[in-house]
């Protein structure tokens, strides 16, 4: 198993760039299939219903969102890996069952027609998207385990290769399906699911050799003598010891996962407020098509979490990774800025996403404002990684609670003031991660220990 490496700009960049490309390309699949969805029966409005069904799926999946960071901290030996695999399977089964519940009457009507105020035909689209999204969400859970193995061995490049294969499959679908008349939310979901299943297969193939090299892995037929090795684990564990390891990982995961759940509530909260503003359909369309560009770069910036776990502060006051995060955020911000330019923005939003001319300029303005949010997310990702490495998941959860509270407060203040729906969304999306970052820094208190964390 690879050891923790020392900080160096080249070492960090070599590890981070594949993570960045992976996060960007993963999120890129969603605006790609938007071209399939928006050319269906309900036009750009179908994207609203499709996105809301997907957001509920991701919100439920976020209850397992702490598994990746848990694995990067605990799954560095064979028994830690086995415990992670067991925990991942249990949580996957429970959460996929939970995903089906909102698709059953009368919950589906309460949620989509009541809370989201969708007309019946769009409510049906959102419902079926959520139900058949079980396959895609399951592939994400199964992917957790091999991804952890690759990250712990600094093989972010191989994880990235698997994601590039996924994006190639999705891109092929986005190019071919409309020509065949395969358009609408159902075909958009099929394109996404096919890509994620292919990515899962490739990731498992990449991870297998590293699993075989995990410390303390018993050889076939080995009984073990119960003695401890240099990794402080016995060579053979009893059933109760296995369960204790799984329980320990669950206790670590739970605050991270609950925090992730609160984080994933944010698009739903925003949609509930924006859907009650003037020209709600236009405002929601602006919100979702601009997030299709802003979210990939924001997720890429948040990958600083994994970087921060693998390249931990080495001395008191070590802020080198903080400076690196700010610079990375500035570079990432160039991408949404490009989409705000007339030539690119008019083609992408107007032609490809089928946005009406009356809101095209507003969509370009919104994406220009999003150009600066990557700095905030990169800094936030860095401190979240430090908190995880110090085994302080409650600090991360505190950040997510304040994220949700900041977002909700912003929306609740701006809606009665008569602000435009898109402006409410942009303001909330900016203010919330600032609240999260401040909360995590405050929870950690600035205390430092070698190899664990620093301000």
PDB file of N, CA and C in Angstrom, residues 6-48:
ATOM      1  N   UNK A   6       4.843  13.441   0.540  1.00  0.00           N
ATOM      2  CA  UNK A   6       5.102  14.800   0.996  1.00  0.00           C
ATOM      3  C   UNK A   6       4.619  15.787  -0.057  1.00  0.00           C
ATOM      4  N   UNK A   7       4.340  17.011   0.423  1.00  0.00           N
ATOM      5  CA  UNK A   7       3.841  18.040  -0.478  1.00  0.00           C
ATOM      6  C   UNK A   7       4.932  18.440  -1.469  1.00  0.00           C
ATOM      7  N   UNK A   8       4.493  18.659  -2.687  1.00  0.00           N
ATOM      8  CA  UNK A   8       5.315  19.197  -3.749  1.00  0.00           C
ATOM      9  C   UNK A   8       4.370  19.596  -4.861  1.00  0.00           C
ATOM     10  N   UNK A   9       4.611  20.727  -5.485  1.00  0.00           N
ATOM     11  CA  UNK A   9       3.678  21.211  -6.496  1.00  0.00           C
ATOM     12  C   UNK A   9       3.476  20.158  -7.590  1.00  0.00           C
ATOM     13  N   UNK A  10       4.544  19.510  -8.013  1.00  0.00           N
ATOM     14  CA  UNK A  10       4.417  18.512  -9.062  1.00  0.00           C
ATOM     15  C   UNK A  10       3.667  17.284  -8.559  1.00  0.00           C
ATOM     16  N   UNK A  11       3.984  16.819  -7.333  1.00  0.00           N
ATOM     17  CA  UNK A  11       3.293  15.667  -6.776  1.00  0.00           C
ATOM     18  C   UNK A  11       1.789  15.924  -6.640  1.00  0.00           C
ATOM     19  N   UNK A  12       1.445  17.094  -6.129  1.00  0.00           N
ATOM     20  CA  UNK A  12       0.040  17.444  -5.935  1.00  0.00           C
ATOM     21  C   UNK A  12      -0.665  17.568  -7.285  1.00  0.00           C
ATOM     22  N   UNK A  13      -0.021  18.241  -8.220  1.00  0.00           N
ATOM     23  CA  UNK A  13      -0.637  18.459  -9.532  1.00  0.00           C
ATOM     24  C   UNK A  13      -0.842  17.143 -10.263  1.00  0.00           C
ATOM     25  N   UNK A  14       0.137  16.257 -10.179  1.00  0.00           N
ATOM     26  CA  UNK A  14       0.026  14.960 -10.848  1.00  0.00           C
ATOM     27  C   UNK A  14      -1.120  14.133 -10.281  1.00  0.00           C
ATOM     28  N   UNK A  15      -1.390  14.305  -8.990  1.00  0.00           N
ATOM     29  CA  UNK A  15      -2.514  13.599  -8.369  1.00  0.00           C
ATOM     30  C   UNK A  15      -3.837  14.313  -8.626  1.00  0.00           C
ATOM     31  N   UNK A  16      -3.817  15.650  -8.625  1.00  0.00           N
ATOM     32  CA  UNK A  16      -5.058  16.434  -8.680  1.00  0.00           C
ATOM     33  C   UNK A  16      -5.640  16.537 -10.087  1.00  0.00           C
ATOM     34  N   UNK A  17      -4.790  16.690 -11.088  1.00  0.00           N
ATOM     35  CA  UNK A  17      -5.316  16.896 -12.448  1.00  0.00           C
ATOM     36  C   UNK A  17      -6.216  15.738 -12.900  1.00  0.00           C
ATOM     37  N   UNK A  18      -5.840  14.480 -12.691  1.00  0.00           N
ATOM     38  CA  UNK A  18      -6.796  13.415 -13.041  1.00  0.00           C
ATOM     39  C   UNK A  18      -8.102  13.498 -12.257  1.00  0.00           C
ATOM     40  N   UNK A  19      -8.017  13.885 -10.971  1.00  0.00           N
ATOM     41  CA  UNK A  19      -9.238  14.043 -10.178  1.00  0.00           C
ATOM     42  C   UNK A  19     -10.097  15.160 -10.749  1.00  0.00           C
ATOM     43  N   UNK A  20      -9.433  16.246 -11.118  1.00  0.00           N
ATOM     44  CA  UNK A  20     -10.130  17.397 -11.693  1.00  0.00           C
ATOM     45  C   UNK A  20     -10.826  16.998 -12.987  1.00  0.00           C
ATOM     46  N   UNK A  21     -10.100  16.337 -13.862  1.00  0.00           N
ATOM     47  CA  UNK A  21     -10.681  15.919 -15.134  1.00  0.00           C
ATOM     48  C   UNK A  21     -11.799  14.910 -14.930  1.00  0.00           C
ATOM     49  N   UNK A  22     -11.621  14.035 -13.927  1.00  0.00           N
ATOM     50  CA  UNK A  22     -12.653  13.045 -13.650  1.00  0.00           C
ATOM     51  C   UNK A  22     -13.939  13.708 -13.183  1.00  0.00           C
ATOM     52  N   UNK A  23     -13.819  14.629 -12.224  1.00  0.00           N
ATOM     53  CA  UNK A  23     -15.006  15.322 -11.714  1.00  0.00           C
ATOM     54  C   UNK A  23     -15.675  16.127 -12.819  1.00  0.00           C
ATOM     55  N   UNK A  24     -14.862  16.794 -13.627  1.00  0.00           N
ATOM     56  CA  UNK A  24     -15.419  17.603 -14.709  1.00  0.00           C
ATOM     57  C   UNK A  24     -16.120  16.740 -15.741  1.00  0.00           C
ATOM     58  N   UNK A  25     -15.462  15.649 -16.126  1.00  0.00           N
ATOM     59  CA  UNK A  25     -16.038  14.801 -17.159  1.00  0.00           C
ATOM     60  C   UNK A  25     -17.256  14.048 -16.645  1.00  0.00           C
ATOM     61  N   UNK A  26     -17.250  13.653 -15.357  1.00  0.00           N
ATOM     62  CA  UNK A  26     -18.420  12.991 -14.787  1.00  0.00           C
ATOM     63  C   UNK A  26     -19.628  13.912 -14.854  1.00  0.00           C
ATOM     64  N   UNK A  27     -19.441  15.149 -14.412  1.00  0.00           N
ATOM     65  CA  UNK A  27     -20.547  16.099 -14.403  1.00  0.00           C
ATOM     66  C   UNK A  27     -20.923  16.527 -15.814  1.00  0.00           C
ATOM     67  N   UNK A  28     -19.966  16.450 -16.732  1.00  0.00           N
ATOM     68  CA  UNK A  28     -20.228  16.856 -18.109  1.00  0.00           C
ATOM     69  C   UNK A  28     -21.261  15.959 -18.775  1.00  0.00           C
ATOM     70  N   UNK A  29     -21.397  14.722 -18.295  1.00  0.00           N
ATOM     71  CA  UNK A  29     -22.357  13.821 -18.912  1.00  0.00           C
ATOM     72  C   UNK A  29     -23.786  14.336 -18.780  1.00  0.00           C
ATOM     73  N   UNK A  30     -24.058  15.098 -17.737  1.00  0.00           N
ATOM     74  CA  UNK A  30     -25.438  15.557 -17.523  1.00  0.00           C
ATOM     75  C   UNK A  30     -25.853  16.630 -18.529  1.00  0.00           C
ATOM     76  N   UNK A  31     -25.039  17.679 -18.767  1.00  0.00           N
ATOM     77  CA  UNK A  31     -25.430  18.589 -19.850  1.00  0.00           C
ATOM     78  C   UNK A  31     -25.397  17.940 -21.230  1.00  0.00           C
ATOM     79  N   UNK A  32     -24.573  16.882 -21.405  1.00  0.00           N
ATOM     80  CA  UNK A  32     -24.567  16.187 -22.690  1.00  0.00           C
ATOM     81  C   UNK A  32     -25.926  15.550 -22.976  1.00  0.00           C
ATOM     82  N   UNK A  33     -26.472  14.845 -21.983  1.00  0.00           N
ATOM     83  CA  UNK A  33     -27.759  14.193 -22.219  1.00  0.00           C
ATOM     84  C   UNK A  33     -28.903  15.189 -22.196  1.00  0.00           C
ATOM     85  N   UNK A  34     -28.629  16.413 -21.727  1.00  0.00           N
ATOM     86  CA  UNK A  34     -29.680  17.436 -21.765  1.00  0.00           C
ATOM     87  C   UNK A  34     -30.126  17.677 -23.203  1.00  0.00           C
ATOM     88  N   UNK A  35     -29.195  17.533 -24.145  1.00  0.00           N
ATOM     89  CA  UNK A  35     -29.564  17.681 -25.549  1.00  0.00           C
ATOM     90  C   UNK A  35     -30.530  16.602 -26.012  1.00  0.00           C
ATOM     91  N   UNK A  36     -30.472  15.419 -25.388  1.00  0.00           N
ATOM     92  CA  UNK A  36     -31.437  14.360 -25.682  1.00  0.00           C
ATOM     93  C   UNK A  36     -32.782  14.686 -25.041  1.00  0.00           C
ATOM     94  N   UNK A  37     -32.723  15.137 -23.787  1.00  0.00           N
ATOM     95  CA  UNK A  37     -33.948  15.380 -23.019  1.00  0.00           C
ATOM     96  C   UNK A  37     -34.747  16.552 -23.581  1.00  0.00           C
ATOM     97  N   UNK A  38     -34.067  17.674 -23.887  1.00  0.00           N
ATOM     98  CA  UNK A  38     -34.785  18.893 -24.266  1.00  0.00           C
ATOM     99  C   UNK A  38     -35.371  18.844 -25.668  1.00  0.00           C
ATOM    100  N   UNK A  39     -34.972  17.877 -26.472  1.00  0.00           N
ATOM    101  CA  UNK A  39     -35.545  17.756 -27.811  1.00  0.00           C
ATOM    102  C   UNK A  39     -36.681  16.746 -27.864  1.00  0.00           C
ATOM    103  N   UNK A  40     -37.171  16.361 -26.683  1.00  0.00           N
ATOM    104  CA  UNK A  40     -38.303  15.460 -26.603  1.00  0.00           C
ATOM    105  C   UNK A  40     -39.628  16.202 -26.603  1.00  0.00           C
ATOM    106  N   UNK A  41     -40.660  15.541 -26.146  1.00  0.00           N
ATOM    107  CA  UNK A  41     -42.035  16.046 -26.238  1.00  0.00           C
ATOM    108  C   UNK A  41     -42.244  17.374 -25.526  1.00  0.00           C
ATOM    109  N   UNK A  42     -41.628  17.565 -24.358  1.00  0.00           N
ATOM    110  CA  UNK A  42     -41.906  18.747 -23.545  1.00  0.00           C
ATOM    111  C   UNK A  42     -40.823  19.819 -23.648  1.00  0.00           C
ATOM    112  N   UNK A  43     -39.892  19.667 -24.581  1.00  0.00           N
ATOM    113  CA  UNK A  43     -38.877  20.692 -24.808  1.00  0.00           C
ATOM    114  C   UNK A  43     -38.001  20.932 -23.594  1.00  0.00           C
ATOM    115  N   UNK A  44     -37.601  22.195 -23.378  1.00  0.00           N
ATOM    116  CA  UNK A  44     -36.685  22.526 -22.287  1.00  0.00           C
ATOM    117  C   UNK A  44     -37.319  22.284 -20.934  1.00  0.00           C
ATOM    118  N   UNK A  45     -38.658  22.304 -20.839  1.00  0.00           N
ATOM    119  CA  UNK A  45     -39.322  22.058 -19.564  1.00  0.00           C
ATOM    120  C   UNK A  45     -39.123  20.621 -19.092  1.00  0.00           C
ATOM    121  N   UNK A  46     -38.895  19.698 -20.027  1.00  0.00           N
ATOM    122  CA  UNK A  46     -38.628  18.316 -19.633  1.00  0.00           C
ATOM    123  C   UNK A  46     -37.344  18.219 -18.824  1.00  0.00           C
ATOM    124  N   UNK A  47     -36.390  19.126 -19.098  1.00  0.00           N
ATOM    125  CA  UNK A  47     -35.135  19.109 -18.352  1.00  0.00           C
ATOM    126  C   UNK A  47     -35.367  19.436 -16.887  1.00  0.00           C
ATOM    127  N   UNK A  48     -36.340  20.311 -16.609  1.00  0.00           N
ATOM    128  CA  UNK A  48     -36.677  20.639 -15.228  1.00  0.00           C
ATOM    129  C   UNK A  48     -37.149  19.391 -14.491  1.00  0.00           C
TER     130      UNK A  48
END
